[in-house]
Coordinates of N, CA and C and ligand atoms in Angstrom, one line a residue:
M1 N 0.8 -1.2 0.0 CA 0.0 0.0 0.0 C 0.9 1.2 0.0
R2 N 0.4 2.3 -0.7 CA 1.1 3.5 -0.7 C 0.3 4.6 0.2
I3 N 1.1 5.2 1.1 CA 0.4 6.3 1.9 C 1.3 7.6 1.7
D4 N 0.7 8.7 1.3 CA 1.3 10.0 1.3 C 0.7 10.9 2.3
V5 N 1.6 11.6 3.1 CA 1.1 12.5 4.1 C 1.7 13.9 3.7
V6 N 0.8 14.8 3.6 CA 1.2 16.2 3.3 C 0.9 17.1 4.5
T7 N 2.0 17.8 4.9 CA 1.9 18.5 6.2 C 2.9 19.7 6.2
I8 N 2.6 20.7 7.1 CA 3.7 21.7 7.2 C 4.7 21.3 8.3
F9 N 4.5 20.2 8.9 CA 5.4 19.7 10.0 C 5.8 18.3 9.7
P10 N 6.6 18.1 8.6 CA 7.0 16.7 8.3 C 7.7 16.0 9.5
D11 N 8.4 16.7 10.3 CA 9.1 16.1 11.4 C 8.2 15.4 12.4
Y12 N 7.0 15.9 12.5 CA 6.0 15.3 13.4 C 5.8 13.8 13.1
L13 N 6.0 13.5 11.8 CA 5.6 12.1 11.4 C 6.8 11.2 11.5
R14 N 7.9 11.7 12.1 CA 9.1 10.8 12.3 C 8.8 9.6 13.1
A15 N 7.9 9.6 14.0 CA 7.5 8.4 14.8 C 7.2 7.3 13.9
L16 N 6.7 7.5 12.7 CA 6.3 6.4 11.8 C 7.5 5.7 11.2
D17 N 8.8 6.2 11.6 CA 10.0 5.4 11.2 C 10.2 4.2 12.2
L18 N 9.4 4.2 13.3 CA 9.7 3.3 14.4 C 8.8 2.1 14.4
S19 N 9.2 1.1 15.2 CA 8.3 0.0 15.5 C 7.7 -0.7 14.3
L20 N 6.5 -1.2 14.4 CA 5.9 -2.1 13.3 C 5.7 -1.3 12.0
V21 N 5.3 0.0 12.1 CA 5.1 0.7 10.9 C 6.5 1.0 10.2
G22 N 7.5 1.3 11.0 CA 8.8 1.5 10.5 C 9.3 0.2 9.8
K23 N 9.1 -0.9 10.4 CA 9.5 -2.2 9.8 C 8.7 -2.5 8.5
A24 N 7.4 -2.2 8.5 CA 6.6 -2.4 7.3 C 7.2 -1.5 6.2
R25 N 7.7 -0.4 6.5 CA 8.3 0.5 5.5 C 9.6 -0.1 4.9
T26 N 10.5 -0.5 5.9 CA 11.8 -1.0 5.4 C 11.6 -2.3 4.6
S27 N 10.6 -3.1 5.0 CA 10.4 -4.4 4.3 C 9.6 -4.3 3.0
G28 N 9.1 -3.1 2.7 CA 8.4 -2.8 1.5 C 6.9 -3.1 1.5
L29 N 6.4 -3.5 2.7 CA 4.9 -3.7 2.7 C 4.2 -2.4 2.7
L30 N 4.8 -1.3 3.1 CA 4.2 0.0 3.1 C 5.1 1.0 2.5
D31 N 4.6 1.7 1.5 CA 5.4 2.8 0.8 C 4.8 4.1 1.4
L32 N 5.5 4.6 2.5 CA 5.0 5.8 3.1 C 5.9 7.0 2.8
R33 N 5.2 8.0 2.2 CA 6.0 9.2 1.8 C 5.4 10.5 2.6
V34 N 6.3 11.2 3.2 CA 5.9 12.4 3.9 C 6.4 13.6 3.2
H35 N 5.5 14.6 2.9 CA 5.8 15.7 2.1 C 5.6 17.0 2.9
D36 N 6.4 18.0 2.6 CA 6.3 19.3 3.2 C 5.4 20.2 2.2
L37 N 4.2 20.6 2.8 CA 3.3 21.4 1.9 C 3.9 22.6 1.4
R38 N 4.9 23.2 2.1 CA 5.5 24.4 1.6 C 6.3 24.2 0.4
D39 N 6.6 23.0 0.0 CA 7.3 22.8 -1.2 C 6.5 23.2 -2.4
W40 N 5.2 23.3 -2.2 CA 4.3 23.7 -3.3 C 3.9 25.2 -3.3
T41 N 4.5 26.0 -2.4 CA 4.2 27.4 -2.4 C 5.1 28.1 -3.4
T42 N 4.7 29.3 -3.8 CA 5.5 30.0 -4.9 C 6.0 31.3 -4.4
D43 N 5.6 31.8 -3.3 CA 6.0 33.1 -2.8 C 7.2 33.0 -1.9
R44 N 7.9 34.1 -1.7 CA 9.1 34.2 -0.9 C 8.9 33.7 0.5
H45 N 7.7 34.0 1.0 CA 7.4 33.6 2.5 C 6.9 32.2 2.6
R46 N 6.7 31.5 1.5 CA 6.2 30.2 1.5 C 4.8 30.1 2.2
T47 N 3.9 31.0 1.9 CA 2.6 31.1 2.6 C 1.7 30.0 2.2
V48 N 1.1 29.4 3.3 CA 0.1 28.4 3.1 C -1.3 28.7 3.5
D49 N -1.5 29.9 4.1 CA -2.8 30.3 4.7 C -3.2 31.7 4.3
D50 N -4.5 32.0 4.6 CA -5.0 33.3 4.3 C -6.2 33.5 5.3
S51 N -6.7 34.7 5.4 CA -7.8 34.9 6.3 C -9.1 34.4 5.7
P52 N -10.1 34.0 6.6 CA -11.3 33.3 6.1 C -12.2 34.3 5.4
L53 N -12.7 33.8 4.2 CA -13.7 34.6 3.5 C -14.9 34.8 4.4
G54 N -15.5 35.9 4.5 CA -16.7 36.2 5.3 C -16.2 36.6 6.7
G55 N -14.9 36.7 7.0 CA -14.4 37.2 8.3 C -14.4 36.1 9.3
G56 N -13.9 36.5 10.5 CA -13.8 35.6 11.6 C -12.4 35.3 12.0
A57 N -12.2 34.6 13.1 CA -10.9 34.4 13.7 C -10.1 33.3 12.9
G58 N -8.8 33.4 13.1 CA -7.9 32.4 12.5 C -7.6 32.5 11.1
M59 N -7.0 31.5 10.6 CA -6.6 31.4 9.2 C -7.0 30.1 8.5
V60 N -7.2 30.2 7.2 CA -7.6 29.0 6.4 C -6.5 28.6 5.4
M61 N -6.3 27.3 5.2 CA -5.2 26.9 4.3 C -5.7 27.1 2.9
R62 N -4.8 27.6 2.1 CA -5.1 28.0 0.7 C -5.3 26.8 -0.3
P63 N -6.4 26.9 -1.1 CA -6.7 25.8 -2.0 C -5.7 25.7 -3.1
D64 N -5.1 26.8 -3.5 CA -4.1 26.7 -4.7 C -2.9 25.9 -4.3
V65 N -2.4 26.1 -3.1 CA -1.2 25.4 -2.6 C -1.5 23.9 -2.4
W66 N -2.7 23.6 -1.8 CA -3.1 22.2 -1.6 C -3.4 21.5 -2.9
G67 N -3.9 22.3 -3.8 CA -4.2 21.7 -5.2 C -2.9 21.2 -5.8
Q68 N -1.9 22.0 -5.8 CA -0.6 21.7 -6.4 C 0.0 20.4 -5.7
A69 N -0.1 20.4 -4.4 CA 0.4 19.3 -3.6 C -0.3 18.0 -4.0
L70 N -1.6 18.1 -4.0 CA -2.4 16.8 -4.3 C -2.2 16.4 -5.7
D71 N -2.0 17.3 -6.7 CA -1.8 17.0 -8.1 C -0.5 16.2 -8.2
A72 N 0.5 16.6 -7.3 CA 1.8 15.9 -7.4 C 1.8 14.6 -6.7
C73 N 1.0 14.4 -5.6 CA 1.1 13.2 -4.8 C 0.0 12.1 -5.1
A74 N -1.1 12.6 -5.5 CA -2.3 11.6 -5.6 C -2.3 11.0 -7.0
Q75 N -2.2 9.6 -7.0 CA -2.4 8.9 -8.3 C -3.9 8.8 -8.5
P76 N -4.3 8.5 -9.8 CA -5.7 8.3 -10.1 C -6.3 7.3 -9.1
G77 N -7.5 7.7 -8.6 CA -8.2 6.7 -7.7 C -7.7 6.8 -6.2
A78 N -6.8 7.7 -5.9 CA -6.3 7.8 -4.6 C -7.4 8.3 -3.6
H79 N -7.4 7.7 -2.4 CA -8.5 8.1 -1.4 C -7.9 9.2 -0.6
L80 N -8.5 10.3 -0.6 CA -8.0 11.5 0.2 C -8.6 11.4 1.6
V81 N -7.7 11.5 2.6 CA -8.2 11.5 4.0 C -7.9 12.8 4.6
V82 N -8.9 13.5 5.1 CA -8.7 14.8 5.7 C -9.0 14.7 7.2
P83 N -8.0 14.7 8.1 CA -8.3 14.6 9.5 C -8.9 15.9 10.0
T84 N -10.0 15.9 10.6 CA -10.7 17.1 11.1 C -11.6 16.8 12.3
P85 N -11.7 17.6 13.3 CA -12.7 17.3 14.4 C -14.1 17.4 13.9
S86 N -14.3 17.9 12.7 CA -15.7 18.0 12.2 C -16.0 16.8 11.2
G87 N -15.1 15.8 11.2 CA -15.4 14.6 10.3 C -16.2 13.5 11.0
R88 N -16.5 12.5 10.2 CA -17.1 11.3 10.8 C -16.1 10.6 11.7
T89 N -16.5 9.8 12.6 CA -15.6 9.2 13.6 C -14.9 8.1 12.9
F90 N -13.5 8.1 13.1 CA -12.7 7.0 12.6 C -12.8 5.8 13.6
T91 N -13.1 4.6 13.1 CA -13.2 3.5 13.9 C -12.4 2.3 13.3
Q92 N -12.4 1.2 14.0 CA -11.7 0.0 13.5 C -12.3 -0.4 12.2
R93 N -13.6 -0.2 12.0 CA -14.2 -0.5 10.7 C -13.7 0.4 9.6
T94 N -13.5 1.7 9.9 CA -12.9 2.6 9.0 C -11.5 2.1 8.6
A95 N -10.7 1.7 9.6 CA -9.3 1.3 9.4 C -9.3 0.1 8.5
E96 N -10.3 -0.8 8.7 CA -10.4 -2.0 7.8 C -10.7 -1.6 6.4
A97 N -11.6 -0.7 6.2 CA -12.0 -0.3 4.9 C -10.8 0.4 4.2
L98 N -10.1 1.3 4.9 CA -9.0 2.0 4.3 C -7.8 1.1 4.0
S99 N -7.7 0.0 4.8 CA -6.5 -0.9 4.6 C -6.6 -1.6 3.2
G100 N -7.8 -1.6 2.6 CA -8.0 -2.2 1.3 C -7.7 -1.3 0.1
E101 N -7.3 -0.1 0.4 CA -7.1 0.9 -0.7 C -5.6 0.8 -1.3
E102 N -5.5 1.2 -2.5 CA -4.1 1.2 -3.1 C -3.3 2.4 -2.6
Q103 N -3.9 3.5 -2.6 CA -3.2 4.7 -2.1 C -4.1 5.6 -1.2
L104 N -3.6 6.0 -0.1 CA -4.2 7.0 0.8 C -3.4 8.2 0.8
V105 N -4.0 9.4 0.7 CA -3.3 10.6 0.9 C -3.9 11.4 2.0
F106 N -3.1 11.6 3.1 CA -3.5 12.3 4.2 C -3.2 13.8 4.1
A107 N -4.2 14.7 4.2 CA -4.0 16.1 4.1 C -4.1 16.7 5.5
C108 N -2.9 17.0 6.1 CA -3.0 17.5 7.5 C -3.2 19.0 7.5
G109 N -4.4 19.4 8.0 CA -4.7 20.8 8.1 C -4.2 21.4 9.4
R110 N -4.0 22.7 9.4 CA -3.7 23.4 10.6 C -4.6 24.6 10.7
Y111 N -4.5 25.4 11.7 CA -5.3 26.6 11.8 C -6.8 26.2 11.8
E112 N -7.6 27.0 11.0 CA -9.1 26.7 11.0 C -9.4 25.6 10.0
G113 N -8.4 25.1 9.3 CA -8.7 24.0 8.4 C -8.3 24.3 6.9
I114 N -8.7 23.4 6.0 CA -8.3 23.6 4.6 C -9.5 24.1 3.8
D115 N -9.3 25.0 2.9 CA -10.4 25.5 2.1 C -11.2 24.3 1.5
A116 N -12.6 24.4 1.7 CA -13.4 23.2 1.4 C -13.4 22.8 -0.1
R117 N -12.9 23.7 -1.0 CA -12.9 23.3 -2.4 C -11.9 22.3 -2.7
V118 N -10.9 22.1 -1.8 CA -9.9 21.1 -2.1 C -10.5 19.7 -2.1
A119 N -11.3 19.4 -1.1 CA -12.0 18.1 -1.0 C -13.0 18.0 -2.2
E120 N -13.7 19.1 -2.4 CA -14.7 19.1 -3.5 C -14.1 18.8 -4.9
R121 N -13.0 19.4 -5.1 CA -12.3 19.1 -6.4 C -11.8 17.7 -6.6
H122 N -11.3 17.1 -5.5 CA -10.8 15.7 -5.5 C -12.0 14.8 -5.8
R123 N -13.2 15.1 -5.2 CA -14.4 14.3 -5.4 C -14.9 14.4 -6.8
A124 N -14.9 15.7 -7.3 CA -15.4 15.9 -8.7 C -14.5 15.2 -9.7
A125 N -13.2 15.0 -9.4 CA -12.3 14.3 -10.3 C -12.5 12.8 -10.2
G126 N -13.4 12.3 -9.4 CA -13.7 10.9 -9.3 C -13.0 10.2 -8.1
G127 N -12.3 11.0 -7.3 CA -11.5 10.4 -6.1 C -12.5 10.4 -4.9
R128 N -12.2 9.5 -4.0 CA -12.9 9.4 -2.8 C -12.3 10.3 -1.7
V129 N -13.1 10.9 -0.9 CA -12.6 11.8 0.2 C -13.3 11.4 1.5
S130 N -12.5 11.2 2.5 CA -13.0 10.9 3.9 C -12.5 12.0 4.8
E131 N -13.5 12.8 5.3 CA -13.1 13.7 6.4 C -13.3 13.0 7.7
L132 N -12.3 12.7 8.5 CA -12.4 11.8 9.6 C -11.9 12.5 10.9
S133 N -12.6 12.2 12.0 CA -12.2 12.7 13.3 C -11.8 11.5 14.1
I134 N -10.7 11.6 14.9 CA -10.3 10.5 15.8 C -11.0 10.5 17.1
G135 N -11.8 11.5 17.4 CA -12.5 11.6 18.7 C -13.0 13.0 19.0
D136 N -13.9 13.1 20.0 CA -14.5 14.3 20.2 C -13.7 15.2 21.1
Y137 N -12.6 15.7 20.5 CA -11.7 16.7 21.2 C -11.0 17.4 20.0
V138 N -10.4 18.5 20.4 CA -9.7 19.3 19.3 C -8.2 19.3 19.5
L139 N -7.5 18.8 18.4 CA -6.0 18.9 18.4 C -5.6 20.1 17.6
N140 N -4.3 20.4 17.6 CA -3.8 21.6 17.0 C -3.7 21.5 15.5
G141 N -3.8 20.2 15.0 CA -3.7 20.0 13.5 C -3.9 18.5 13.2
G142 N -3.8 18.2 12.0 CA -4.1 16.8 11.6 C -3.0 15.8 11.8
E143 N -1.8 16.3 12.2 CA -0.6 15.4 12.2 C -0.8 14.2 13.1
V144 N -1.2 14.5 14.4 CA -1.3 13.4 15.4 C -2.4 12.5 15.0
A145 N -3.5 13.0 14.5 CA -4.6 12.2 14.0 C -4.2 11.3 12.9
T146 N -3.4 11.9 12.0 CA -2.9 11.1 10.8 C -2.0 9.9 11.4
M147 N -1.2 10.2 12.3 CA -0.3 9.1 12.9 C -1.2 8.0 13.5
V148 N -2.2 8.4 14.2 CA -3.2 7.4 14.7 C -3.8 6.5 13.6
M149 N -4.2 7.2 12.6 CA -4.9 6.4 11.5 C -4.0 5.6 10.7
V150 N -2.8 6.1 10.4 CA -1.8 5.3 9.7 C -1.4 4.1 10.5
E151 N -1.2 4.2 11.8 CA -0.8 3.0 12.5 C -2.0 2.0 12.6
A152 N -3.2 2.5 12.7 CA -4.3 1.6 12.8 C -4.5 0.8 11.5
V153 N -4.3 1.5 10.4 CA -4.4 0.9 9.0 C -3.2 0.0 8.7
A154 N -2.0 0.5 9.0 CA -0.8 -0.3 8.6 C -0.8 -1.7 9.3
R155 N -1.2 -1.7 10.5 CA -1.1 -3.0 11.2 C -2.1 -4.0 10.7
L156 N -3.0 -3.6 9.9 CA -4.0 -4.5 9.2 C -3.5 -5.1 7.9
L157 N -2.4 -4.5 7.4 CA -1.9 -5.0 6.1 C -1.2 -6.3 6.3
P158 N -1.5 -7.2 5.3 CA -1.0 -8.6 5.4 C 0.5 -8.6 5.6
G159 N 1.0 -9.3 6.6 CA 2.4 -9.4 6.9 C 3.0 -8.4 7.9
V160 N 2.2 -7.4 8.2 CA 2.8 -6.4 9.2 C 2.8 -6.9 10.6
I161 N 1.8 -7.6 11.0 CA 1.7 -8.2 12.4 C 2.2 -9.6 12.2
G162 N 3.2 -10.0 13.0 CA 3.8 -11.4 12.9 C 2.8 -12.5 13.0
N163 N 1.9 -12.4 14.0 CA 0.9 -13.4 14.2 C -0.5 -12.8 14.0
P164 N -1.1 -13.1 12.8 CA -2.3 -12.4 12.5 C -3.5 -12.9 13.5
E165 N -3.2 -14.0 14.2 CA -4.3 -14.4 15.2 C -4.5 -13.3 16.3
S166 N -3.4 -12.5 16.5 CA -3.6 -11.5 17.6 C -4.6 -10.4 17.1
L167 N -4.9 -10.4 15.9 CA -5.9 -9.4 15.4 C -7.3 -9.9 15.7
V168 N -7.5 -11.2 15.9 CA -8.8 -11.7 16.0 C -9.4 -11.4 17.4
E169 N -8.6 -11.6 18.4 CA -9.1 -11.5 19.8 C -9.2 -10.1 20.3
E170 N -8.6 -9.1 19.6 CA -8.4 -7.8 20.3 C -9.6 -7.0 20.4
S171 N -9.6 -5.9 21.2 CA -10.7 -5.0 21.4 C -11.1 -4.5 20.0
H172 N -12.4 -4.3 19.8 CA -13.0 -3.8 18.5 C -12.8 -4.7 17.4
G173 N -12.4 -6.0 17.7 CA -12.2 -7.0 16.7 C -13.5 -7.7 16.3
A174 N -13.4 -8.9 15.8 CA -14.5 -9.7 15.2 C -15.6 -9.9 16.2
A175 N -15.3 -10.0 17.5 CA -16.4 -10.4 18.5 C -17.2 -9.1 18.8
G176 N -16.7 -8.0 18.5 CA -17.5 -6.7 18.9 C -17.4 -6.4 20.4
L177 N -16.4 -7.0 21.1 CA -16.3 -6.8 22.5 C -14.9 -6.2 22.8
L178 N -14.8 -5.5 24.0 CA -13.5 -5.1 24.5 C -12.7 -6.4 24.9
E179 N -11.4 -6.3 24.8 CA -10.6 -7.5 25.2 C -10.6 -7.7 26.7
Y180 N -10.6 -9.0 27.0 CA -10.5 -9.5 28.4 C -9.2 -9.1 29.0
P181 N -9.1 -9.0 30.4 CA -7.8 -8.7 31.0 C -6.8 -9.8 30.8
V182 N -5.5 -9.4 30.7 CA -4.5 -10.4 30.4 C -3.4 -10.5 31.6
Y183 N -2.8 -11.6 31.7 CA -1.8 -11.9 32.8 C -0.7 -12.7 32.2
T184 N 0.5 -12.5 32.9 CA 1.6 -13.4 32.6 C 2.3 -13.9 33.8
R185 N 3.4 -14.5 33.7 CA 4.1 -15.0 34.9 C 4.7 -13.8 35.7
P186 N 4.9 -13.9 37.0 CA 4.6 -15.0 37.9 C 3.1 -15.1 38.2
P187 N 2.6 -16.2 38.5 CA 1.2 -16.3 38.8 C 0.8 -15.6 40.1
S188 N 1.8 -15.4 41.0 CA 1.5 -14.7 42.2 C 2.6 -13.6 42.3
W189 N 2.1 -12.3 42.4 CA 3.1 -11.2 42.4 C 2.6 -10.1 43.5
D190 N 3.5 -9.9 44.4 CA 3.3 -8.8 45.4 C 2.0 -8.9 46.1
G191 N 1.6 -10.2 46.4 CA 0.3 -10.4 47.1 C -0.9 -10.5 46.1
Y192 N -0.7 -10.3 44.8 CA -1.8 -10.4 43.8 C -1.7 -11.7 43.0
D193 N -2.8 -12.4 43.0 CA -2.8 -13.7 42.3 C -3.5 -13.5 40.9
A194 N -3.0 -14.1 39.9 CA -3.7 -14.2 38.6 C -4.9 -15.1 38.8
P195 N -6.0 -15.0 38.0 CA -7.1 -15.9 38.1 C -6.7 -17.3 38.0
E196 N -7.2 -18.1 38.9 CA -6.8 -19.5 38.9 C -7.1 -20.3 37.6
V197 N -8.2 -19.9 37.0 CA -8.7 -20.7 35.8 C -7.6 -20.6 34.7
L198 N -6.8 -19.5 34.7 CA -5.8 -19.4 33.6 C -4.6 -20.4 33.8
L199 N -4.5 -21.0 35.0 CA -3.5 -21.9 35.3 C -4.0 -23.4 35.2
S200 N -5.3 -23.5 34.8 CA -5.9 -24.8 34.9 C -5.6 -25.7 33.7
G201 N -5.2 -25.1 32.6 CA -4.9 -25.8 31.4 C -6.2 -26.3 30.7
H202 N -7.3 -25.9 31.2 CA -8.6 -26.3 30.7 C -9.1 -25.3 29.7
H203 N -8.9 -25.6 28.4 CA -9.1 -24.6 27.3 C -10.5 -24.1 27.3
A204 N -11.5 -25.0 27.4 CA -12.9 -24.5 27.3 C -13.3 -23.6 28.5
R205 N -12.8 -23.9 29.7 CA -13.1 -23.1 30.8 C -12.4 -21.7 30.7
I206 N -11.2 -21.7 30.1 CA -10.5 -20.5 29.9 C -11.2 -19.6 28.9
A207 N -11.6 -20.2 27.8 CA -12.4 -19.5 26.8 C -13.6 -18.9 27.4
R208 N -14.4 -19.7 28.2 CA -15.6 -19.2 28.8 C -15.3 -18.0 29.8
W209 N -14.2 -18.1 30.6 CA -13.9 -17.0 31.5 C -13.5 -15.8 30.7
R210 N -12.8 -15.9 29.6 CA -12.4 -14.7 28.9 C -13.6 -14.1 28.2
R211 N -14.5 -14.9 27.7 CA -15.7 -14.3 27.1 C -16.5 -13.6 28.2
D212 N -16.7 -14.2 29.4 CA -17.4 -13.5 30.5 C -16.8 -12.2 30.9
E213 N -15.4 -12.2 31.0 CA -14.7 -11.0 31.3 C -14.9 -9.9 30.3
A214 N -14.8 -10.3 29.0 CA -14.9 -9.4 27.9 C -16.3 -8.7 27.9
L215 N -17.3 -9.6 28.2 CA -18.7 -9.0 28.3 C -18.8 -8.1 29.4
R216 N -18.3 -8.5 30.6 CA -18.4 -7.6 31.8 C -17.7 -6.3 31.6
R217 N -16.5 -6.3 31.0 CA -15.8 -5.1 30.7 C -16.6 -4.2 29.7
T218 N -17.0 -4.8 28.7 CA -17.7 -4.0 27.7 C -19.0 -3.4 28.2
A219 N -19.7 -4.2 29.1 CA -21.0 -3.6 29.7 C -20.6 -2.4 30.6
A220 N -19.5 -2.6 31.4 CA -19.2 -1.5 32.3 C -18.6 -0.3 31.6
R221 N -17.7 -0.5 30.6 CA -17.0 0.6 30.1 C -17.6 1.2 28.8
R222 N -18.3 0.3 28.1 CA -18.8 0.7 26.8 C -20.2 0.2 26.5
P223 N -21.2 0.6 27.4 CA -22.5 0.1 27.2 C -23.1 0.3 25.8
D224 N -22.6 1.3 25.1 CA -23.0 1.6 23.8 C -22.7 0.5 22.8
M225 N -21.6 -0.3 23.1 CA -21.2 -1.4 22.2 C -22.1 -2.6 22.4
I226 N -22.7 -2.7 23.6 CA -23.6 -3.9 23.9 C -24.8 -4.0 23.0
K227 N -25.4 -2.8 22.7 CA -26.6 -2.8 21.9 C -26.3 -3.2 20.5
D228 N -25.0 -3.1 20.0 CA -24.7 -3.5 18.7 C -24.2 -4.9 18.6
L229 N -24.2 -5.7 19.7 CA -23.7 -7.0 19.7 C -24.6 -7.9 18.8
D230 N -23.9 -8.7 18.0 CA -24.6 -9.6 17.1 C -24.4 -11.0 17.7
A231 N -25.4 -11.6 18.3 CA -25.3 -12.8 19.1 C -24.8 -14.0 18.2
A232 N -25.2 -14.0 17.0 CA -24.8 -15.1 16.1 C -23.3 -15.0 15.8
A233 N -22.8 -13.7 15.6 CA -21.4 -13.5 15.3 C -20.6 -13.9 16.5
L234 N -21.1 -13.6 17.7 CA -20.4 -13.9 19.0 C -20.2 -15.4 19.1
D235 N -21.3 -16.1 18.8 CA -21.2 -17.6 18.9 C -20.2 -18.2 17.9
K236 N -20.3 -17.6 16.7 CA -19.4 -18.1 15.7 C -17.9 -17.8 16.1
H237 N -17.7 -16.6 16.6 CA -16.4 -16.2 17.1 C -15.9 -17.2 18.2
D238 N -16.8 -17.5 19.1 CA -16.5 -18.4 20.3 C -16.1 -19.8 19.8
R239 N -16.8 -20.2 18.7 CA -16.4 -21.6 18.2 C -15.0 -21.6 17.5
A240 N -14.7 -20.4 17.0 CA -13.4 -20.3 16.3 C -12.2 -20.2 17.2
V241 N -12.4 -19.8 18.5 CA -11.2 -19.6 19.4 C -11.0 -20.8 20.3
Ligands
LIG1 N1 -7.7 17.8 13.9 C1 -7.9 18.5 15.0 N2 -8.6 17.8 15.9 C2 -8.8 16.5 15.3 C3 -9.5 15.4 15.7 N3 -10.1 15.2 16.8 N4 -9.5 14.4 14.8 C4 -8.9 14.5 13.6 N5 -8.3 15.6 13.2 C5 -8.2 16.6 14.0

C-alpha cells in the first residue's frame, strides 16, 4: 500500500519510522512518503494560509497550494483522507476499509482547516474523500490524528503483524467486545494472584472465562457497544477460538 502525508510539519511524522510501521516500510509492505506542503508554495514567504472569507478568527489553508500538492502526490483513484474534528468518527471498521485501498493521501490541516474546495475538487475528479475525526476533542492540527490512523491501518496490512491471530481477539475485533484482562508469569506477584482458571490448562473453561470478562468489561465501560452485539457472530467467534 502507498500512503502519502502532506503537512507543514514533516518532522511530526518521524515516529512512523519506528516500531511495526517502520518495519513495514523497510520491508516494502508499506510505501509511506511524507511531504512538506510548503514545497508547493510559490512566494518568498512560503505562505500556506490566508484569512477566512466572510471574516472571523484564525486562518484558512489556501486551496491553490493544496491543489498543487495533491496533483503531485495523488495517483488516479487515490483516497484522500482529511483529519478534522468535524469529520465522521474514525473506527476499527474505517481502518479495515482504508486498509484495502491502493493509495491513501492524508492532508494535514492546521489553523481553521483547509479551504473546502480542495475536497470538492478531488471528489469531482472521481476520487474518494473521507473527512475523519479520531475523537470528540480538538487537536492543533491533523498530524497526530494522521499518525493514529496510519498506525491503525498499517497493522492490518498482510504481513505487518507477525501473528495475525492477535488481530482476532483484540478490542474492537471480530467479536465486537473489548478485550478481556491479560496476565503473565509469575502467577503470584506482590500479594496479587492471577485468576486460577488461567493456570488450569482447561481450554474450554479459559475461553468461557475470557468471554465473560470481555462481556463484563464491555458492559461496564462501553454500554453503547452492547446494543450493537450480534449474538450469532459472537457464537461463531466463540467456536473459532
Ligand atoms: N484535527 C484536530 N482535531 C482533530 C481530531 N479530533 N480528529 C482528527 N483531526 C483533528
